[in-house]
PDB file of C-alpha atoms in Angstrom:
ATOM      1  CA  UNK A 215      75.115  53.636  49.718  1.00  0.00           C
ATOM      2  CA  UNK A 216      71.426  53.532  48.768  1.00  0.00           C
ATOM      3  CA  UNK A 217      69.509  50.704  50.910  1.00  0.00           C
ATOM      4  CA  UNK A 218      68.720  47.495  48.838  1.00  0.00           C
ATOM      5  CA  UNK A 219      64.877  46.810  49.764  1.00  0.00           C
ATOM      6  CA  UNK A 220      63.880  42.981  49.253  1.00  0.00           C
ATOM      7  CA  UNK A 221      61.260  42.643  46.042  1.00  0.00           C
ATOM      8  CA  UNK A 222      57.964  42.617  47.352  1.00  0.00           C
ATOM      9  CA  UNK A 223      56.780  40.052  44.741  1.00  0.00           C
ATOM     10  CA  UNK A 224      58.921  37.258  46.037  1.00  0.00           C
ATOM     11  CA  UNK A 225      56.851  35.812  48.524  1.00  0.00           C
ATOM     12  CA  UNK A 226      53.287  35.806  46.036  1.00  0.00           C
ATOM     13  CA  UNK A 227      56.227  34.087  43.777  1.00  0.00           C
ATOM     14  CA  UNK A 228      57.349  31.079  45.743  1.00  0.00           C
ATOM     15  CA  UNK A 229      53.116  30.024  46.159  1.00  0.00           C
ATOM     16  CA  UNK A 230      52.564  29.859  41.986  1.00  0.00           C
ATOM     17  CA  UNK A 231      53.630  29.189  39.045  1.00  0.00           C
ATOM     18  CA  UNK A 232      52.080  31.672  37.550  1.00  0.00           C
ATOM     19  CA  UNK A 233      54.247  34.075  35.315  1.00  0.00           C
ATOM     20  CA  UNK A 234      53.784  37.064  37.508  1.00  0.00           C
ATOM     21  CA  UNK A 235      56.158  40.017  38.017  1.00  0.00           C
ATOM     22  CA  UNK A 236      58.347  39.371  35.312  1.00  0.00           C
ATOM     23  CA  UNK A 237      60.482  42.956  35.434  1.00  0.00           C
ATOM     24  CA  UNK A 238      61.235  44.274  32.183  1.00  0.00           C
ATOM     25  CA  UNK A 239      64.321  45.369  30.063  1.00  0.00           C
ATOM     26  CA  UNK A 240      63.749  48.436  28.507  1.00  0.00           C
ATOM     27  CA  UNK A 241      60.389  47.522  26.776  1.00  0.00           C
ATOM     28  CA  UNK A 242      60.962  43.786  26.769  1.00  0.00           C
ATOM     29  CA  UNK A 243      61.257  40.971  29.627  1.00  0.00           C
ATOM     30  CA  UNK A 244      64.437  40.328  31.211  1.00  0.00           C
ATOM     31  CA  UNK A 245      66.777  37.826  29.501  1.00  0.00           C
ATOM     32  CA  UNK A 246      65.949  35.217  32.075  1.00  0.00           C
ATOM     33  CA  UNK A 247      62.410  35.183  32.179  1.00  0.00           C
ATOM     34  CA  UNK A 248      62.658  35.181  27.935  1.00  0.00           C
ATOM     35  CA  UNK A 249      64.161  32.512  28.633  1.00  0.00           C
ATOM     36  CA  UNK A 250      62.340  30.182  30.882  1.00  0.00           C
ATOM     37  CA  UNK A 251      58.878  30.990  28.569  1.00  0.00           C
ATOM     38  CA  UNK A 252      60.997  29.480  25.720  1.00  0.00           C
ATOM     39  CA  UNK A 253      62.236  26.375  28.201  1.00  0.00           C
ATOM     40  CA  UNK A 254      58.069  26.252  28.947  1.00  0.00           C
ATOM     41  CA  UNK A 255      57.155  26.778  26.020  1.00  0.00           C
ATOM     42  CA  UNK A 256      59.512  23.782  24.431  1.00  0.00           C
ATOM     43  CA  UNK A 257      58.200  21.497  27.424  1.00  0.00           C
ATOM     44  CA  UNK A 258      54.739  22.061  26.107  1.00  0.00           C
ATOM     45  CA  UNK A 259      55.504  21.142  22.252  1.00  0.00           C
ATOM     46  CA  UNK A 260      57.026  18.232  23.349  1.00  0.00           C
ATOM     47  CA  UNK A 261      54.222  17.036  25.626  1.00  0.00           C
ATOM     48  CA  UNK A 262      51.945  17.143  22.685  1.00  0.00           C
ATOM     49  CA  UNK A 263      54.290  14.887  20.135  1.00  0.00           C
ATOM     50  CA  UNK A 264      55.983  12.751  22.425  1.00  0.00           C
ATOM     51  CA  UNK A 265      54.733   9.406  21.867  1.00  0.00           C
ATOM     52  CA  UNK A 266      52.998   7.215  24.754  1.00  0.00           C
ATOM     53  CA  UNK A 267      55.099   4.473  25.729  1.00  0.00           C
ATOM     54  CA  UNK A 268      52.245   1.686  25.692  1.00  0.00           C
ATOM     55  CA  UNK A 269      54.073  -1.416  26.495  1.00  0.00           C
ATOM     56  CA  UNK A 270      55.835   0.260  29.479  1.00  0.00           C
ATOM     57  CA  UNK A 271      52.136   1.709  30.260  1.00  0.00           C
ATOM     58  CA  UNK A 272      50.546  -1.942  29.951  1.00  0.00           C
ATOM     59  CA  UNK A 273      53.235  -3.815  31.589  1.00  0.00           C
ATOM     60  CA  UNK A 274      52.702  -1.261  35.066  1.00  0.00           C
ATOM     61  CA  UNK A 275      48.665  -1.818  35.089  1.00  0.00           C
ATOM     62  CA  UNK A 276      49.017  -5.323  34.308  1.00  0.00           C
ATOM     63  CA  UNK A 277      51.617  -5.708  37.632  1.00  0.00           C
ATOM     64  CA  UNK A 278      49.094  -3.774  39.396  1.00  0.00           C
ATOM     65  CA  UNK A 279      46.260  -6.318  38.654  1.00  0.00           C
ATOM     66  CA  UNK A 280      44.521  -4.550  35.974  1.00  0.00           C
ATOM     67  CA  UNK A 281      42.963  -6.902  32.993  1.00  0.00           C
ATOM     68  CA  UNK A 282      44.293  -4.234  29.748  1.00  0.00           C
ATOM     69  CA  UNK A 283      42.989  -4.400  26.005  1.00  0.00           C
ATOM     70  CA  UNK A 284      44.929  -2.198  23.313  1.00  0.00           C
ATOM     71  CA  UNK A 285      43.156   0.003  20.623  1.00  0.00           C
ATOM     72  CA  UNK A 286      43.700   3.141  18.464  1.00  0.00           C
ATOM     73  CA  UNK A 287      41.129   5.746  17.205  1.00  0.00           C
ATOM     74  CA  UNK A 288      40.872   6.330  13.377  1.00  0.00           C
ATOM     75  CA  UNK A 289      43.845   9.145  13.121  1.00  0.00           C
ATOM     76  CA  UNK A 290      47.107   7.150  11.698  1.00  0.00           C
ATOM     77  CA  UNK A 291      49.710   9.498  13.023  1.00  0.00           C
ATOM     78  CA  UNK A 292      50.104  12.096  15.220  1.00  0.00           C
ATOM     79  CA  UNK A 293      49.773  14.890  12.380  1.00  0.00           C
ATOM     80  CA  UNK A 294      46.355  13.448  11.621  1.00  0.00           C
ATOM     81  CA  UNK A 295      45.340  13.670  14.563  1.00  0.00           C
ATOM     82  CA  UNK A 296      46.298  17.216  15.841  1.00  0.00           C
ATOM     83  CA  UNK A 297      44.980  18.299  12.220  1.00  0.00           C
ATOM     84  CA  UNK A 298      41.386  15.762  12.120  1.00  0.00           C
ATOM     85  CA  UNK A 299      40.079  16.027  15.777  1.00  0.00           C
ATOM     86  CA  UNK A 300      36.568  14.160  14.637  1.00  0.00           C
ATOM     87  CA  UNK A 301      39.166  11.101  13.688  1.00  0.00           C
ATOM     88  CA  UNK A 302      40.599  10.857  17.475  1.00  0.00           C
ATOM     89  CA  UNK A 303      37.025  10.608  18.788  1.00  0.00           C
ATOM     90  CA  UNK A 304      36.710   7.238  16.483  1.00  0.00           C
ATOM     91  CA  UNK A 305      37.995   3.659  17.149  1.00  0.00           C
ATOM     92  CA  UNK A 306      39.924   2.014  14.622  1.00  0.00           C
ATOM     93  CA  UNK A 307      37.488  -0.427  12.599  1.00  0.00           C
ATOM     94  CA  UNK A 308      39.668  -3.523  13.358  1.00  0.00           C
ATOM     95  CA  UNK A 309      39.700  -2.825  16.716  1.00  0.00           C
ATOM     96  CA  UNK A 310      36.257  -1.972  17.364  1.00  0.00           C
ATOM     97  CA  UNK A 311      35.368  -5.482  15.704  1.00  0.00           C
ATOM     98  CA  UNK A 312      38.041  -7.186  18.366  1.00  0.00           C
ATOM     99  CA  UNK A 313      36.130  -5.357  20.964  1.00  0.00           C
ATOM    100  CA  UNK A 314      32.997  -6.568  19.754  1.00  0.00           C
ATOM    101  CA  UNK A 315      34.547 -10.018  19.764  1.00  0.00           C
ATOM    102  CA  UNK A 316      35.776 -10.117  23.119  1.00  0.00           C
ATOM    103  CA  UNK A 317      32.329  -8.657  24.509  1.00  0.00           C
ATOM    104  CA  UNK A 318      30.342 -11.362  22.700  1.00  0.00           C
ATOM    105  CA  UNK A 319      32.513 -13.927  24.202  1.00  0.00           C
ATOM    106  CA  UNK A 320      32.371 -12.426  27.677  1.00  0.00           C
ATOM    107  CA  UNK A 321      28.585 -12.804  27.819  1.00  0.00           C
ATOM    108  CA  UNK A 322      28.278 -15.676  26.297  1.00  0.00           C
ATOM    109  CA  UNK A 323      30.332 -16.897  29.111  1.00  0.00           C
ATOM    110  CA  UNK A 324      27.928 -15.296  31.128  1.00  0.00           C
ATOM    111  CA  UNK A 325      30.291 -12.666  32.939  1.00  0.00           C
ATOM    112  CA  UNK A 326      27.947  -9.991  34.201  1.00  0.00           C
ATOM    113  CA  UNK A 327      27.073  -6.435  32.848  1.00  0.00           C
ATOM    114  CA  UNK A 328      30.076  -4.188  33.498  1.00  0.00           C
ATOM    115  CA  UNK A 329      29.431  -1.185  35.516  1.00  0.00           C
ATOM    116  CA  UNK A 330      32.516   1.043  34.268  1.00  0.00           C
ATOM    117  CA  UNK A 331      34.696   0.669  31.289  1.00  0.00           C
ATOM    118  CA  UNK A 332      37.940   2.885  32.238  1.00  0.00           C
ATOM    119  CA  UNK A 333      40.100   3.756  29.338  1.00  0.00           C
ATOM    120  CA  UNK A 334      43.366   5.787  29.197  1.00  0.00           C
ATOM    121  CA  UNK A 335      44.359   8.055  26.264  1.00  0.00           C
ATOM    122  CA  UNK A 336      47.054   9.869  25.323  1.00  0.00           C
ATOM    123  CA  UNK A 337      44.986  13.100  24.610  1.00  0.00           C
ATOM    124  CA  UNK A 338      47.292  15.837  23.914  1.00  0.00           C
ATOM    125  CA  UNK A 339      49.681  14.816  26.814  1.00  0.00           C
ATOM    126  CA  UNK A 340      51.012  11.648  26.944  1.00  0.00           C
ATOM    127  CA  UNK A 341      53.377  12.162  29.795  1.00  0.00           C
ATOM    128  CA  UNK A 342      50.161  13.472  31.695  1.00  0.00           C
ATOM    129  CA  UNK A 343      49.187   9.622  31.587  1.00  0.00           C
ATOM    130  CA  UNK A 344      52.860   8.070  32.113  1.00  0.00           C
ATOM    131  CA  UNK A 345      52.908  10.033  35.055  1.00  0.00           C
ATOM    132  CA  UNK A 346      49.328  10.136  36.573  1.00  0.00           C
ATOM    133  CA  UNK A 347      47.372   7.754  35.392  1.00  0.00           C
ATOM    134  CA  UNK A 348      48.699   4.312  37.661  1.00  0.00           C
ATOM    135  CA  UNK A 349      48.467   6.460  40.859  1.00  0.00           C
ATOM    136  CA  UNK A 350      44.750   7.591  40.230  1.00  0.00           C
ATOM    137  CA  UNK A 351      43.978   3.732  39.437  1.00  0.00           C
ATOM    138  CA  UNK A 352      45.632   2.447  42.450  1.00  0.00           C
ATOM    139  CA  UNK A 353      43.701   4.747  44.858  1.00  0.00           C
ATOM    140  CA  UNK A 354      40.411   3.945  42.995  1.00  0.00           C
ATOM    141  CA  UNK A 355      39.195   0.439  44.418  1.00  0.00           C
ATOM    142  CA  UNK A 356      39.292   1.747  47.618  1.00  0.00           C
ATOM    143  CA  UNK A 357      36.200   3.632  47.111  1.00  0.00           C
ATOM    144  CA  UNK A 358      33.931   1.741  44.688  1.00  0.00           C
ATOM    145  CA  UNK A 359      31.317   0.007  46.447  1.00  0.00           C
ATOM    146  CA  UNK A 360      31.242  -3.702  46.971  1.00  0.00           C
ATOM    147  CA  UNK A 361      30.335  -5.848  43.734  1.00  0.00           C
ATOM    148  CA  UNK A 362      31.150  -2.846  41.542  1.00  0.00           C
ATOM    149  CA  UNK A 363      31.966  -4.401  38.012  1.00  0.00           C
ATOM    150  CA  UNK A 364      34.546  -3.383  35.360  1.00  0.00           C
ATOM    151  CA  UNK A 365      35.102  -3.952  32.124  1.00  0.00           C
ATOM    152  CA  UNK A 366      38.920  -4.758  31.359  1.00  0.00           C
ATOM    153  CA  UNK A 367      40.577  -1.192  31.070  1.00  0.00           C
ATOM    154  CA  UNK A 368      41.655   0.196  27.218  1.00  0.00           C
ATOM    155  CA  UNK A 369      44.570   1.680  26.323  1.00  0.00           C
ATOM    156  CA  UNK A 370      43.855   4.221  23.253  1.00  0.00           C
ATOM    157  CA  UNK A 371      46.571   6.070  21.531  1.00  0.00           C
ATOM    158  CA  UNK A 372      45.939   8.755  19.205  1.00  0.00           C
ATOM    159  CA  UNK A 373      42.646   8.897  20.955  1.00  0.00           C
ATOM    160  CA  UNK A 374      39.956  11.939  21.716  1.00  0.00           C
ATOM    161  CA  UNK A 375      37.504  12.189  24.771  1.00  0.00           C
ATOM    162  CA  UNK A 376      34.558  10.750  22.624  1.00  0.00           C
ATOM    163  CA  UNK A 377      36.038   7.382  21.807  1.00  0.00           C
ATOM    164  CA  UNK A 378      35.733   6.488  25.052  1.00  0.00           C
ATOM    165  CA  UNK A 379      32.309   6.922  24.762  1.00  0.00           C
ATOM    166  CA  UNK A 380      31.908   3.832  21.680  1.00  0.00           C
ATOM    167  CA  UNK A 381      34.416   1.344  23.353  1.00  0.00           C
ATOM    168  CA  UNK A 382      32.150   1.817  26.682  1.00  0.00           C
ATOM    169  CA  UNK A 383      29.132   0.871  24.365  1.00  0.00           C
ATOM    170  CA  UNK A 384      30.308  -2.094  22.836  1.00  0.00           C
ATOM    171  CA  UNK A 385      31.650  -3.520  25.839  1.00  0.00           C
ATOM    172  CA  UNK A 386      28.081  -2.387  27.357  1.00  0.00           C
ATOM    173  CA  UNK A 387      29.276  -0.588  30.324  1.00  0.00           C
ATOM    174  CA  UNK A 388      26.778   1.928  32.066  1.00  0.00           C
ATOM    175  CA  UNK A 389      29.302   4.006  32.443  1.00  0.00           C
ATOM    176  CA  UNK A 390      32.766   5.019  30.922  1.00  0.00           C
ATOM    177  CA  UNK A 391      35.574   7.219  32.428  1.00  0.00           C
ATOM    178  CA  UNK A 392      38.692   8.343  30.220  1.00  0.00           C
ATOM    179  CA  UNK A 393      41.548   9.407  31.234  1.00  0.00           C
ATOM    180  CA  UNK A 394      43.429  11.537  29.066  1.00  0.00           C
ATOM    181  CA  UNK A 395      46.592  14.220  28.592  1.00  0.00           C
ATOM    182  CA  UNK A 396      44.754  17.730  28.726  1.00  0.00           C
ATOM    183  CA  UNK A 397      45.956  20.090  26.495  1.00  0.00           C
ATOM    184  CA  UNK A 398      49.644  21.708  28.412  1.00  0.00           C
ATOM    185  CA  UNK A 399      49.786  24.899  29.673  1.00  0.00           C
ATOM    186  CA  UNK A 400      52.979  26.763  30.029  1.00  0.00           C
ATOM    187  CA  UNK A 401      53.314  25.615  34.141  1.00  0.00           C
ATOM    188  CA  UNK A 402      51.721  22.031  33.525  1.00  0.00           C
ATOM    189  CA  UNK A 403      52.843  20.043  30.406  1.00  0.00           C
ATOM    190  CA  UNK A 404      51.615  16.649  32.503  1.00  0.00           C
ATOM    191  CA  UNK A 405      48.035  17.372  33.638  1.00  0.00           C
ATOM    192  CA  UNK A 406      45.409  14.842  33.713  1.00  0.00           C
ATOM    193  CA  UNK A 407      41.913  15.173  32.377  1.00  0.00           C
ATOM    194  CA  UNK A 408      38.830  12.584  33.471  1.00  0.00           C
ATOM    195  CA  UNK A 409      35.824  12.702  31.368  1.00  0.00           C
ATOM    196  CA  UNK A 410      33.022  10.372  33.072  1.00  0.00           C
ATOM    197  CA  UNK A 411      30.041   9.540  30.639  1.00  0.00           C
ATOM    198  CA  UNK A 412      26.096   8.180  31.605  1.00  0.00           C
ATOM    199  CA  UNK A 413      24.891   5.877  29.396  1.00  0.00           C
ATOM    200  CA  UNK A 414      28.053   6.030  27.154  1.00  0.00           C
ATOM    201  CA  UNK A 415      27.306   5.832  23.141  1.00  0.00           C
ATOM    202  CA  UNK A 416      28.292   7.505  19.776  1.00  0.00           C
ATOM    203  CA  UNK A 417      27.121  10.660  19.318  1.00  0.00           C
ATOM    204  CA  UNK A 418      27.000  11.824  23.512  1.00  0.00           C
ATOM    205  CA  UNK A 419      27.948  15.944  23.766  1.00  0.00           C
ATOM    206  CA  UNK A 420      30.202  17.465  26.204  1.00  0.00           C
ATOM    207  CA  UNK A 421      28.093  19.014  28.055  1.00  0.00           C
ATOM    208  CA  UNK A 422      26.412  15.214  28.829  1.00  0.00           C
ATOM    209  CA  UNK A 423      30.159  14.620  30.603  1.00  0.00           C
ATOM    210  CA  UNK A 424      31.560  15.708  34.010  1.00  0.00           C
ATOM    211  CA  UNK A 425      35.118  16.620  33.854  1.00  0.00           C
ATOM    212  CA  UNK A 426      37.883  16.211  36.773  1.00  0.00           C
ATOM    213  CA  UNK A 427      41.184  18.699  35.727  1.00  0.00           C
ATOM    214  CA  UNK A 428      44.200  19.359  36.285  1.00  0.00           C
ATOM    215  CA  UNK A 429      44.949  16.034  38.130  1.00  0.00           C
ATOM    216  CA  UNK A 430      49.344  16.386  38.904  1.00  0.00           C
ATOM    217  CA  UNK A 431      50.598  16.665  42.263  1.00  0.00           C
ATOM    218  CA  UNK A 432      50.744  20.481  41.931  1.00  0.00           C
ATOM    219  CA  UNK A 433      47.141  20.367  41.072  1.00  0.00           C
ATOM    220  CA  UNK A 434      44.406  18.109  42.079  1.00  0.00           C
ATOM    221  CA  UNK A 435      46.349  15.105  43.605  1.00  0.00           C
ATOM    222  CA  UNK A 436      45.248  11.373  42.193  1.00  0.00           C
ATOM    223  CA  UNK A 437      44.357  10.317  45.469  1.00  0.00           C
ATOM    224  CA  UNK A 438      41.754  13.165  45.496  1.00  0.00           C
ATOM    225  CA  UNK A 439      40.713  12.475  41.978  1.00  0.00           C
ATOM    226  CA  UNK A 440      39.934   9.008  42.450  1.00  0.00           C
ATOM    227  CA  UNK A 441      38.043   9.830  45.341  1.00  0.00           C
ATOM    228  CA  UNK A 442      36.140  12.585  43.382  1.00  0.00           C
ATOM    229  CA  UNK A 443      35.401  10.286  40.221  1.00  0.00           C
ATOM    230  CA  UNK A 444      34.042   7.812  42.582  1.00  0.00           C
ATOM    231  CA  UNK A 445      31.315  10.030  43.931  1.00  0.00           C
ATOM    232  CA  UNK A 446      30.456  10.974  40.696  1.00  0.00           C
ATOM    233  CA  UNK A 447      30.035   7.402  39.279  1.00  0.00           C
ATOM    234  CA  UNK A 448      27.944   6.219  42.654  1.00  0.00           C
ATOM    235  CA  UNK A 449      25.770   9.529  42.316  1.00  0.00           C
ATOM    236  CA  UNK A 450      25.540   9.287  38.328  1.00  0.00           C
ATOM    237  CA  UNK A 451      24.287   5.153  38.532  1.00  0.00           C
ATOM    238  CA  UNK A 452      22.101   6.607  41.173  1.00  0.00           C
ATOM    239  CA  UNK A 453      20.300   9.679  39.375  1.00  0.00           C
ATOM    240  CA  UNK A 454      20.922   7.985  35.849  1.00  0.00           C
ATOM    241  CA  UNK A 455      22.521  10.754  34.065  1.00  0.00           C
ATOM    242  CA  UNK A 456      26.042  13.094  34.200  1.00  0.00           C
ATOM    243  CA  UNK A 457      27.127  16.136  32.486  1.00  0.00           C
ATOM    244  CA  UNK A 458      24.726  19.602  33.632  1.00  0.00           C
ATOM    245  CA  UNK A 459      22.339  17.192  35.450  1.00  0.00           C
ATOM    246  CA  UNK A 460      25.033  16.300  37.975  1.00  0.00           C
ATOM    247  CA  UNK A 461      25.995  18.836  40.389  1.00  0.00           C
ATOM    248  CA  UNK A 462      29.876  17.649  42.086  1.00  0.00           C
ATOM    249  CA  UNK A 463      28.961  17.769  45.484  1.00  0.00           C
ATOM    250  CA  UNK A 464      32.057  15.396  46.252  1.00  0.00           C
ATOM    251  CA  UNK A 465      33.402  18.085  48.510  1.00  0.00           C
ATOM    252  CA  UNK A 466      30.736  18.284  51.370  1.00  0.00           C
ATOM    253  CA  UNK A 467      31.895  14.576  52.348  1.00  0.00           C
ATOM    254  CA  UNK A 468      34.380  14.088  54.357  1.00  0.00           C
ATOM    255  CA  UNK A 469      37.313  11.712  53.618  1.00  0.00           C
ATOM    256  CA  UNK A 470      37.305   9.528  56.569  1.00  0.00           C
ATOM    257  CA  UNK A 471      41.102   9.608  58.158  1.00  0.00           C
ATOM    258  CA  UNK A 472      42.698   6.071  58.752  1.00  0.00           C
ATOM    259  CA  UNK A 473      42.039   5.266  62.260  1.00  0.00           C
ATOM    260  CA  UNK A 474      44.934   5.876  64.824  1.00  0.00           C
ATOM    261  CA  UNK A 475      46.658   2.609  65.946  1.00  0.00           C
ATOM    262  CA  UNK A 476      45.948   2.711  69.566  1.00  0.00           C
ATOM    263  CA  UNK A 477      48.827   3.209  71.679  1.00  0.00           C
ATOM    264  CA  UNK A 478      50.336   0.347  73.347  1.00  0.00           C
ATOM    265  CA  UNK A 479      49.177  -0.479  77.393  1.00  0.00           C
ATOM    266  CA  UNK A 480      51.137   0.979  79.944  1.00  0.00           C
ATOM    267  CA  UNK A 481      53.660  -1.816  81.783  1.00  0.00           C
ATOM    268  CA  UNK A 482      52.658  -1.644  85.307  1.00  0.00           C
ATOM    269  CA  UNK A 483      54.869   0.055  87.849  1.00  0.00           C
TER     270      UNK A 483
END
């Protein structure tokens, strides 16, 4: 009886999720692996159309102590906005005037100039934000320095990068961070894009943006990204400018390890 050798691509297998190795039947892939593209493949179409579930979204931030306003961009329906992309980067006109509102009122009751104005959108993967989005924001605070001021956080459906970009400037933040459902990939239907904007206004290009991907637990873990965002903002405040001009140098610090509780005294003998 011939010897049955073990395939050699099984161990550079169980350390991605890449489609590597895939055999072949005749000319085409094995029925399995024609298979699990299609199961992939579904995952990712539904990822793009499912809709976010904003009251179960608001009701978690608001239990976690975040202050949350509600707005859409221009595009009425998911169609519209898949086939108008310029119409996801615009805020509704009725809700751009209730922003406007609500700023006017804040400094007229003289709260001060908000540092950040964090919004969430749904992007092109809303269950990239059910998922992701409450972890990153819960490991945030920790590293914003003290007196650090935001603006109350947006929810956006329908919404593009760019609209973060005109809520920040009506609500006259210095900066604005969105985070948003990337487009899925085949092995990550629920990954997490954060787009962090200088001097946030209409009209701001991408390459005026730094951009955190790939935040899911088999990526770039939350806690990490928060961490990583929050360099960027303190460096970006600091040089006064993001996109090209600032270099992520997040990595050559160190996250400081929670001290070890001591251990308890010896009883004497």
């Amino acid at each position: 009886m011939a010897e049955v050798l073990p395939d050699p691509w099984d161990g550079w297998r169980s350390h991605t999720s890449a489609r590597i190795a895939l055999g072949r039947a005749g000319v085409a892939t094995p029925t399995a692996e024609a298979l699990r593209f299609g199961l992939a493949h579904a995952m990712a179409r539904d990822a793009i159309h499912a809709p976010l579930d904003v009251p179960a979204l608001e009701a978690d931030l608001q239990a976690a102590g975040w202050p949350v306003l509600h707005a859409r961009s221009r595009a009425v329906d998911r169609t519209e906005y898949l086939r108008r992309p310029d119409l996801g980067r615009q805020l509704h006109q009725e809700d751009a005037a209730r922003l406007r509102a609500h700023a006017q009122h804040q400094r007229a009751a003289g709260e001060p100039v908000p540092d950040l104005c964090l919004v969430i959108g749904d992007g092109l993967s809303s269950l990239a934000v059910q998922r992701h989005a409450l972890p990153l924001l819960a490991a945030l605070p920790q590293h914003l320095p003290a007196g650090f001021k935001l603006a109350p956080l947006v929810v956006v459906t329908q919404a593009r990068v760019a609209v973060a970009d005109e809520i920040a400037e009506i609500l006259g933040a210095s900066l604005s961070a969105i985070l948003i459902g990337e487009r899925p990939g085949l092995s990550s239907p629920d990954s997490l894009g954060i787009y962090l904007t200088h001097g946030p206004r209409r009209g701001r290009h991408d390459a005026e943006r730094n951009c955190i991907s790939n935040v899911r637990p088999e990526g770039l873990r939350p806690e990490a990204a928060a961490f990583k965002l929050a360099w960027l903002m303190k460096r970006a405040l600091v040089l006064g400018c993001s996109g090209v001009a600032l270099k992520d140098e997040s990595d050559l610090e160190v996250l400081e390890a929670p001290a070890a509780a001591a251990p308890p005294p010896l009883a004497a003998g």
